[in-house]
DNA sequence: ACCGTTCTCCGAACAGTGTTCGAACTTCGA
DNA sequence: TCGAAGTTCGAACACTGTTCGGAGAACGGT
C-alpha cells in the first residue's frame, strides 16, 4: 500500500536497527554471548547507551533478534543447498542439506549454540513468536528432502500431522545430524583424530538406508507407544 | 602416607571448597551460567568476595570446577545404571545407560548444557586437564555396553585405537542419543507433542539393530573414506 | 613455648555492566 | 505553523569481577 511513504526517520530507523544487529552479531561471533554487551554495541555504533533503548527494549530483546536472525541465516543456507540440488538423486539432495547444515555450524559455532541451547538467564522463547517460525524454516528442507527419498513428495512437510512412527524416524535422522554437529563444533570429537564431515556424511547415509518404514514384513511389531 | 596428618586448616579448606561448589551449582541449576555470580556465591557462604580468591583464582576457575563436577555426576549416573544392570541382556544394559543419560540431562539441563556446549567467553578446556578425563568417564559405560552387544567384550574401551569404521559407528550411536537429548531439554521437540523418553528409546533400539558391522555379505562396499 | 612463615579474611577501591530518568532537540503529520 | 511524537544525551543507581594492602590467626620447626 503505502510502501513509498517511508519517512526518512523510518528509513534511518530501519538501517540503524540492521547496523545494531550486525554489530552485535559480530561481537557474538568473536567472543560468544558473554562478549556482546549493551554498552559495547552502543560504543561501536557511536551513540549513547541510553539511546539504544529507542530500538530495543532490553538486552534480552537484542538477543531475541540475534536468535531469529541466526535461524533465518541457517534456514537460508540449508534452503539454498536444497534449491541448488534440484533434480539430483533424492539421497544426494538430502546429503547436500546435511553438508550445508554442518558447514554453517562450523562457520558460525557461537550462533549455532545460541539458537539451539538455552544460554540466557531468564530467557524463554515466546510461543508463536518469530523465533519458532524461523526454526521451522530450518526443518522444512529436510522434511521435503526425506519425503523425496521415500517417494512421498511433500507429505512429510506438515510434521505435527504425521503419525508417531514417522515423527520418530524424522527426529531420529535430524537428531543424529544435530548431535554430531553439536559435538564437533564444541570440540568433543577428539579433534585431529576424527574427521567431522566424513563422520557425519557416513552416518547420515548409513541412517538413510535403514530409516525407511517397514513395507509389509514384520507388521506384528508394536505399532506405537 | 600422611593421610592422617590433615591440619584443621586443610579440613576447613576442603569443606569450604565443597560448599562453594555446591552453592554455585545450585545457582547454576536455578538460572543458568549467567545466574552464578562471584559476589552472590560469597554472599551465600557468608564471606567477603575478596576472600573467595583464596580458594579459586577466578570465576572461570569456579566454572571449570563446576564442569568437572558435573561431568563426574553424569558419569556416575550412567556408570551406576551400567553396574546395576549387570547380567541383563546386553541390549537392555545399553538401554539402561541411555535412559540414565537422558534422565540426568532432564534433571539437570543447565549443567548438561554447561558441560557440552561452550558458553563462557574466553574459556577453553585445558587438554589433559581434569575435564577431559571426567568426560571420558561418561563414554566408558557406553563403550563397554556396546562391546557386550557385539560380543567383543571391552575391546572397544580404547576408542582412539579403533579403526575408523568402528569409531564412526560408536560416535553415530552416541551422537543420536546426545542430539535427541539436547533437543529435548532445550525445548525443540515440540513439547507436549513428542514424548522424549519414548522417542529416544525407540531410536536407540532401532539404531542398535542396524549399527553392527556387516559380517560377510556385501563386502564390495567401500571399506572406508 | 616461642617465632617467623604462611594462610585467611576483610574493607576499600577501580573499571565495567544493564537500566532508568528527565530534559533538550529534531522530525513528523495535520 | 503548532502540537505531538520520536530521538539523543548526561547523570545516576545498583550491580558485577577483580586487585591491593593490612590485620589477625594457624601453622611447622627449633
XYZ file of C-alpha atoms (C1' of nucleotides) in Angstrom:
510
model
C 0.000 0.000 0.000
C 1.913 2.967 1.298
C 5.335 1.445 0.795
C 6.557 4.599 -0.880
C 5.606 6.796 2.065
C 8.546 5.749 4.210
C 9.665 8.790 6.109
C 13.377 9.454 6.371
C 13.067 8.659 10.081
C 11.591 5.276 9.244
C 14.408 4.552 6.843
C 17.041 5.720 9.286
C 15.478 3.572 11.966
C 15.460 0.515 9.749
C 19.095 0.985 8.815
C 20.151 1.615 12.399
C 18.364 -1.484 13.652
C 20.162 -3.502 10.981
C 23.510 -1.999 11.948
C 22.933 -2.676 15.633
C 22.115 -6.307 14.903
C 25.142 -6.624 12.641
C 27.461 -5.203 15.287
C 26.002 -7.424 17.999
C 26.290 -10.418 15.670
C 29.958 -9.731 15.129
C 30.587 -9.409 18.845
C 28.739 -12.688 19.303
C 30.851 -14.464 16.699
C 34.044 -13.140 18.224
C 33.511 -13.995 21.866
C 30.202 -15.721 22.455
C 27.104 -14.371 24.176
C 29.132 -13.079 27.110
C 31.025 -10.821 24.740
C 28.042 -8.909 23.376
C 27.390 -6.019 25.711
C 24.864 -3.221 25.537
C 27.433 -0.520 26.090
C 29.860 -2.162 23.684
C 27.299 -2.138 20.887
C 26.394 1.475 21.654
C 30.070 2.404 21.605
C 30.594 0.753 18.244
C 27.613 2.350 16.534
C 28.649 5.657 18.068
C 25.865 6.595 20.382
C 24.843 6.799 23.986
C 23.837 3.527 25.653
C 20.534 5.070 26.680
C 19.700 5.839 23.058
C 19.775 2.160 22.176
C 16.610 1.705 24.179
C 14.807 3.518 21.408
C 15.339 0.466 19.216
C 15.456 -2.472 21.608
C 13.629 -2.770 24.909
C 16.458 -4.637 26.652
C 19.488 -6.832 26.129
C 17.236 -9.877 26.039
C 15.317 -8.250 23.213
C 18.531 -7.791 21.283
C 19.368 -11.452 21.808
C 15.935 -12.447 20.582
C 16.681 -10.533 17.395
C 20.036 -12.298 17.123
C 18.349 -15.671 17.535
C 15.740 -15.128 14.845
C 18.380 -13.609 12.580
C 20.605 -16.664 13.042
C 17.723 -19.062 12.488
C 16.969 -17.309 9.225
C 20.608 -17.474 8.169
C 20.788 -21.210 8.913
C 17.479 -21.855 7.177
C 18.737 -19.857 4.227
C 21.913 -21.912 3.956
C 20.056 -25.226 4.093
C 17.314 -23.997 1.799
C 19.890 -22.801 -0.718
C 21.514 -26.242 -0.752
C 18.094 -27.771 -1.279
C 17.270 -25.467 -4.172
C 20.684 -25.791 -5.802
C 20.429 -29.577 -5.822
C 17.053 -29.685 -7.558
C 16.855 -32.650 -9.897
C 19.647 -34.587 -8.207
C 19.202 -38.010 -6.671
C 16.945 -37.612 -3.607
C 19.589 -39.058 -1.294
C 22.229 -36.708 -2.655
C 19.819 -33.859 -2.218
C 19.342 -34.670 1.446
C 23.087 -35.034 1.850
C 23.532 -31.584 0.359
C 21.275 -30.216 3.081
C 23.242 -32.171 5.678
C 26.528 -30.712 4.490
C 25.059 -27.215 4.417
C 23.788 -27.610 7.973
C 27.196 -28.712 9.201
C 29.081 -26.118 7.159
C 27.012 -23.278 8.602
C 27.541 -24.590 12.132
C 31.297 -24.869 11.627
C 31.413 -21.344 10.213
C 29.263 -19.836 12.977
C 29.602 -22.029 16.068
C 28.579 -19.283 18.530
C 25.396 -18.556 16.659
C 24.701 -22.268 16.370
C 24.997 -22.738 20.111
C 22.951 -19.625 20.766
C 19.937 -20.782 18.791
C 19.911 -24.423 19.896
C 20.742 -24.237 23.592
C 19.261 -22.081 26.321
C 22.046 -19.753 27.347
C 20.338 -16.632 28.642
C 19.416 -16.485 32.336
C 15.687 -15.964 32.295
C 15.048 -16.076 28.603
C 12.178 -18.121 27.218
C 11.161 -18.042 23.573
C 7.582 -16.813 23.272
C 5.425 -19.496 21.635
C 4.001 -18.412 18.275
C 6.846 -15.889 18.338
C 9.166 -15.111 15.453
C 11.854 -17.499 16.685
C 9.725 -20.641 16.380
C 8.573 -19.862 12.853
C 12.180 -19.171 11.886
C 13.133 -22.502 13.459
C 10.557 -24.387 11.415
C 12.069 -22.896 8.276
C 15.225 -24.867 9.126
C 13.362 -28.163 9.300
C 11.394 -27.660 6.099
C 14.102 -28.528 3.516
C 14.936 -31.691 5.452
C 11.296 -32.758 5.552
C 10.955 -32.184 1.824
C 14.220 -33.980 1.036
C 13.362 -37.020 3.151
C 9.917 -37.070 1.570
C 11.633 -37.305 -1.822
C 13.873 -40.183 -0.800
C 10.778 -42.102 0.231
C 8.788 -41.101 -2.823
C 6.206 -39.385 -0.672
C 6.626 -35.912 -2.085
C 5.878 -33.187 0.434
C 3.606 -35.362 2.524
C 6.013 -35.046 5.446
C 6.039 -31.259 5.424
C 3.258 -30.987 7.982
C 5.184 -32.606 10.819
C 2.574 -32.207 13.536
C 0.026 -34.145 11.485
C 2.263 -37.210 10.989
C 1.812 -40.493 12.873
C 4.171 -41.100 15.767
C 6.268 -43.588 13.836
C 7.068 -41.090 11.098
C 7.788 -38.380 13.635
C 10.251 -40.649 15.397
C 12.035 -41.582 12.178
C 12.415 -37.965 11.123
C 13.518 -36.761 14.537
C 15.995 -39.627 14.767
C 17.532 -38.554 11.497
C 17.736 -34.899 12.415
C 18.835 -35.727 15.966
C 21.801 -37.687 14.650
C 22.852 -34.835 12.403
C 22.331 -32.234 15.097
C 24.070 -34.253 17.796
C 27.172 -34.965 15.746
C 27.436 -31.375 14.560
C 26.984 -30.206 18.133
C 29.737 -32.484 19.369
C 32.062 -31.379 16.588
C 31.784 -27.621 16.990
C 32.122 -27.910 20.759
C 35.379 -29.866 20.471
C 34.089 -33.205 21.699
C 35.036 -35.249 18.644
C 38.659 -35.880 19.558
C 39.873 -33.073 17.309
C 42.606 -34.189 14.949
C 41.520 -37.768 15.374
C 38.046 -37.766 13.821
C 37.115 -36.031 10.571
C 33.801 -34.328 11.334
C 32.466 -34.027 7.808
C 33.377 -37.591 6.854
C 31.830 -38.916 10.052
C 28.567 -37.028 9.608
C 28.124 -37.876 5.939
C 28.961 -41.505 6.691
C 26.403 -41.831 9.471
C 23.681 -39.965 7.650
C 23.981 -42.118 4.538
C 24.006 -45.185 6.762
C 20.923 -43.994 8.627
C 19.098 -43.255 5.379
C 19.499 -46.881 4.278
C 17.715 -48.158 7.369
C 15.314 -45.403 8.318
C 12.579 -46.275 5.823
C 9.411 -47.705 7.330
C 8.879 -51.456 7.003
C 6.733 -52.054 3.925
C 4.958 -55.314 4.599
C 7.183 -57.664 6.603
C 7.135 -57.877 10.392
C 3.902 -55.950 10.756
C 3.419 -57.684 14.095
C 5.706 -55.187 15.812
C 4.159 -52.853 18.355
C 2.502 -50.095 16.315
C 3.090 -47.319 18.817
C 3.794 -46.494 22.434
C 51.340 -41.809 53.714
C 50.454 -38.841 55.818
C 46.739 -39.050 55.239
C 46.102 -38.738 58.972
C 48.094 -35.516 59.289
C 45.398 -33.291 57.851
C 45.554 -29.996 59.686
C 42.297 -28.393 60.723
C 43.012 -25.710 58.157
C 43.225 -28.332 55.448
C 39.955 -29.855 56.530
C 38.243 -26.488 56.736
C 39.550 -25.623 53.322
C 38.266 -28.860 51.829
C 34.828 -28.348 53.322
C 34.662 -24.725 52.240
C 35.636 -25.565 48.668
C 32.900 -28.186 48.610
C 30.362 -25.699 49.972
C 31.352 -23.052 47.440
C 30.927 -25.520 44.592
C 27.592 -26.670 45.977
C 26.296 -23.120 46.248
C 27.496 -22.243 42.755
C 25.959 -25.453 41.440
C 22.592 -24.522 42.913
C 22.758 -21.052 41.421
C 23.628 -22.658 38.090
C 20.657 -25.025 38.255
C 18.310 -22.179 39.151
C 19.200 -19.665 36.475
C 21.913 -20.909 34.170
C 25.526 -19.772 33.935
C 24.526 -16.117 33.913
C 22.981 -16.558 37.327
C 26.090 -17.753 39.129
C 27.976 -14.689 40.282
C 31.127 -14.357 42.333
C 29.582 -11.927 44.783
C 26.404 -13.969 45.000
C 28.326 -17.084 45.986
C 30.367 -15.093 48.513
C 27.168 -13.648 49.952
C 25.609 -17.078 50.331
C 28.569 -18.700 52.022
C 28.841 -15.644 54.258
C 32.133 -14.088 53.408
C 33.784 -11.249 51.581
C 34.070 -11.578 47.796
C 37.811 -10.997 48.066
C 38.148 -13.971 50.403
C 36.857 -16.326 47.725
C 40.060 -15.753 45.806
C 41.788 -17.832 48.449
C 40.042 -20.887 47.037
C 39.512 -20.128 43.352
C 41.713 -17.991 41.138
C 38.824 -16.518 39.145
C 35.240 -17.027 38.066
C 36.451 -19.132 35.153
C 38.226 -21.361 37.627
C 34.994 -21.844 39.524
C 33.241 -22.766 36.296
C 35.964 -25.265 35.496
C 35.265 -26.896 38.847
C 31.538 -26.909 38.052
C 32.216 -28.543 34.688
C 34.357 -31.358 36.081
C 31.927 -31.810 38.948
C 29.017 -32.098 36.505
C 30.931 -34.500 34.249
C 31.590 -36.696 37.257
C 27.934 -36.582 38.276
C 26.799 -37.569 34.766
C 29.422 -40.293 34.522
C 28.314 -41.531 37.934
C 24.676 -41.729 36.873
C 25.469 -43.629 33.675
C 28.011 -45.866 35.411
C 25.520 -46.670 38.139
C 22.972 -47.753 35.524
C 25.638 -49.911 33.895
C 26.586 -51.556 37.176
C 23.004 -52.069 38.316
C 22.123 -53.846 35.070
C 24.964 -56.358 35.286
C 23.871 -59.724 33.938
C 20.973 -58.326 31.929
C 20.654 -58.684 28.174
C 23.410 -56.578 26.557
C 20.905 -54.502 24.618
C 18.889 -53.816 27.765
C 22.056 -52.880 29.526
C 22.895 -50.302 26.909
C 19.331 -49.020 27.036
C 19.695 -48.609 30.792
C 22.686 -46.356 30.181
C 20.723 -44.459 27.566
C 17.857 -43.851 29.960
C 20.259 -42.775 32.698
C 21.941 -40.324 30.345
C 18.633 -38.755 29.388
C 17.277 -38.785 32.938
C 20.301 -36.909 34.243
C 20.024 -34.352 31.451
C 16.328 -33.795 32.114
C 17.006 -33.394 35.823
C 19.951 -31.021 35.338
C 19.521 -29.283 31.983
C 21.699 -26.276 32.871
C 24.598 -28.477 33.895
C 24.113 -30.585 30.778
C 24.342 -27.535 28.537
C 27.286 -26.215 30.507
C 29.428 -29.285 30.001
C 28.579 -29.976 26.358
C 28.477 -26.523 24.793
C 30.985 -23.688 25.001
C 29.240 -20.954 26.923
C 31.986 -18.971 28.619
C 33.527 -16.054 26.725
C 37.193 -16.936 26.589
C 37.123 -20.290 28.271
C 38.970 -23.230 26.738
C 39.315 -26.580 28.471
C 42.987 -27.349 29.062
C 43.935 -30.552 27.216
C 44.999 -33.345 29.530
C 43.085 -31.356 32.142
C 40.635 -32.781 34.662
C 37.630 -32.003 32.476
C 38.644 -34.271 29.601
C 39.347 -37.273 31.832
C 35.981 -36.695 33.519
C 34.389 -36.566 30.072
C 35.903 -39.887 29.068
C 34.382 -41.423 32.165
C 30.986 -40.651 30.611
C 31.796 -42.530 27.414
C 33.228 -45.589 29.125
C 29.993 -47.360 30.156
C 28.608 -46.870 26.652
C 31.728 -48.344 25.076
C 31.584 -51.344 27.389
C 27.856 -51.857 26.823
C 28.127 -51.675 23.034
C 31.061 -54.053 23.214
C 28.825 -56.505 25.020
C 26.048 -56.300 22.448
C 28.575 -57.202 19.781
C 30.213 -59.909 21.831
C 33.505 -58.088 21.738
C 33.885 -57.586 25.454
C 35.828 -54.468 26.352
C 37.699 -54.338 23.073
C 36.027 -51.007 22.275
C 37.112 -49.339 25.503
C 40.233 -47.876 23.948
C 38.440 -45.646 21.491
C 41.475 -43.941 19.985
C 42.944 -47.306 18.961
C 39.868 -48.403 16.995
C 39.640 -48.417 13.193
C 37.747 -45.539 11.629
C 34.704 -47.663 10.857
C 34.222 -48.616 14.486
C 34.789 -45.055 15.620
C 32.092 -43.850 13.242
C 29.598 -46.456 14.372
C 30.127 -45.634 18.031
C 30.026 -41.890 17.520
C 26.892 -42.224 15.417
C 25.210 -44.064 18.238
C 26.249 -41.607 20.894
C 25.571 -38.641 18.607
C 21.982 -39.757 18.110
C 21.460 -40.073 21.848
C 23.175 -36.796 22.594
C 21.415 -34.888 19.834
C 17.934 -36.027 20.791
C 18.540 -35.361 24.469
C 19.923 -31.953 23.592
C 16.885 -31.101 21.504
C 14.551 -32.279 24.238
C 15.976 -30.342 27.162
C 16.215 -27.183 25.070
C 12.541 -27.327 24.134
C 12.962 -28.176 20.464
C 10.964 -31.389 20.437
C 7.528 -29.817 20.056
C 6.811 -30.137 23.799
C 3.507 -31.822 24.512
C 3.564 -33.374 21.074
C 6.562 -35.709 21.267
C 7.398 -37.962 24.220
C 11.135 -37.520 24.708
C 11.869 -40.763 26.510
C 9.790 -42.883 24.141
C 11.411 -41.231 21.133
C 14.950 -41.730 22.391
C 14.489 -45.341 23.455
C 12.764 -46.063 20.157
C 15.541 -44.599 18.014
C 18.349 -46.125 20.051
C 16.888 -49.614 19.851
C 16.341 -49.095 16.139
C 19.911 -47.903 15.668
C 21.264 -50.860 17.626
C 19.642 -53.282 15.195
C 21.461 -51.760 12.237
C 24.700 -50.472 13.682
C 26.570 -53.773 13.713
C 29.299 -54.121 11.139
C 28.489 -56.217 8.079
C 29.686 -59.783 8.698
C 30.172 -61.304 5.293
C 27.550 -60.054 2.832
C 28.072 -57.040 0.598
C 31.770 -56.856 1.280
C 32.139 -54.989 -2.021
C 31.100 -51.756 -0.365
C 33.729 -49.088 0.026
C 35.749 -50.091 3.100
C 36.461 -46.560 4.275
C 36.560 -42.937 3.210
C 56.909 -22.235 74.261
C 58.484 -19.336 71.132
C 58.970 -17.117 66.391
C 58.829 -16.478 61.622
C 56.322 -18.000 57.804
C 52.151 -18.892 55.714
C 47.366 -18.729 55.258
C 42.897 -16.495 55.842
C 39.796 -12.771 55.910
C 38.337 -8.172 55.274
C 37.354 -3.078 53.714
C 38.169 -0.077 50.154
C 38.678 0.917 45.628
C 38.603 0.564 40.289
C 36.653 -0.214 35.974
C 32.998 -2.126 33.891
C 27.958 -3.596 33.272
C 22.381 -3.029 32.296
C 18.942 0.114 33.083
C 16.129 4.410 34.415
C 15.008 9.182 34.445
C 14.439 13.877 32.896
C 15.496 17.248 29.980
C 16.829 19.055 25.477
C 16.343 18.754 20.476
C 14.623 17.165 15.925
C 11.269 15.474 12.925
C 6.643 14.308 11.800
C 1.568 14.817 10.326
C -2.274 17.784 10.115
C 2.737 26.685 11.990
C 1.848 24.084 16.117
C 1.396 20.308 18.978
C 2.666 15.571 19.185
C 5.851 12.039 18.614
C 10.365 10.363 18.123
C 15.336 10.735 19.073
C 19.566 11.741 21.684
C 22.063 12.661 25.674
C 24.214 13.175 30.566
C 23.795 11.737 35.048
C 22.783 8.489 38.238
C 21.788 3.768 40.554
C 22.723 -0.776 41.711
C 25.159 -4.184 40.283
C 29.449 -7.088 38.638
C 34.675 -9.304 38.706
C 38.984 -8.232 40.376
C 43.131 -6.040 42.886
C 45.555 -4.217 46.762
C 47.170 -3.600 51.495
C 46.741 -4.635 56.067
C 45.104 -7.189 60.318
C 44.800 -11.401 62.576
C 45.085 -16.445 63.124
C 47.073 -21.013 62.485
C 50.888 -23.493 61.137
C 55.767 -26.100 61.302
C 60.447 -26.128 63.104
C 63.511 -25.146 66.721
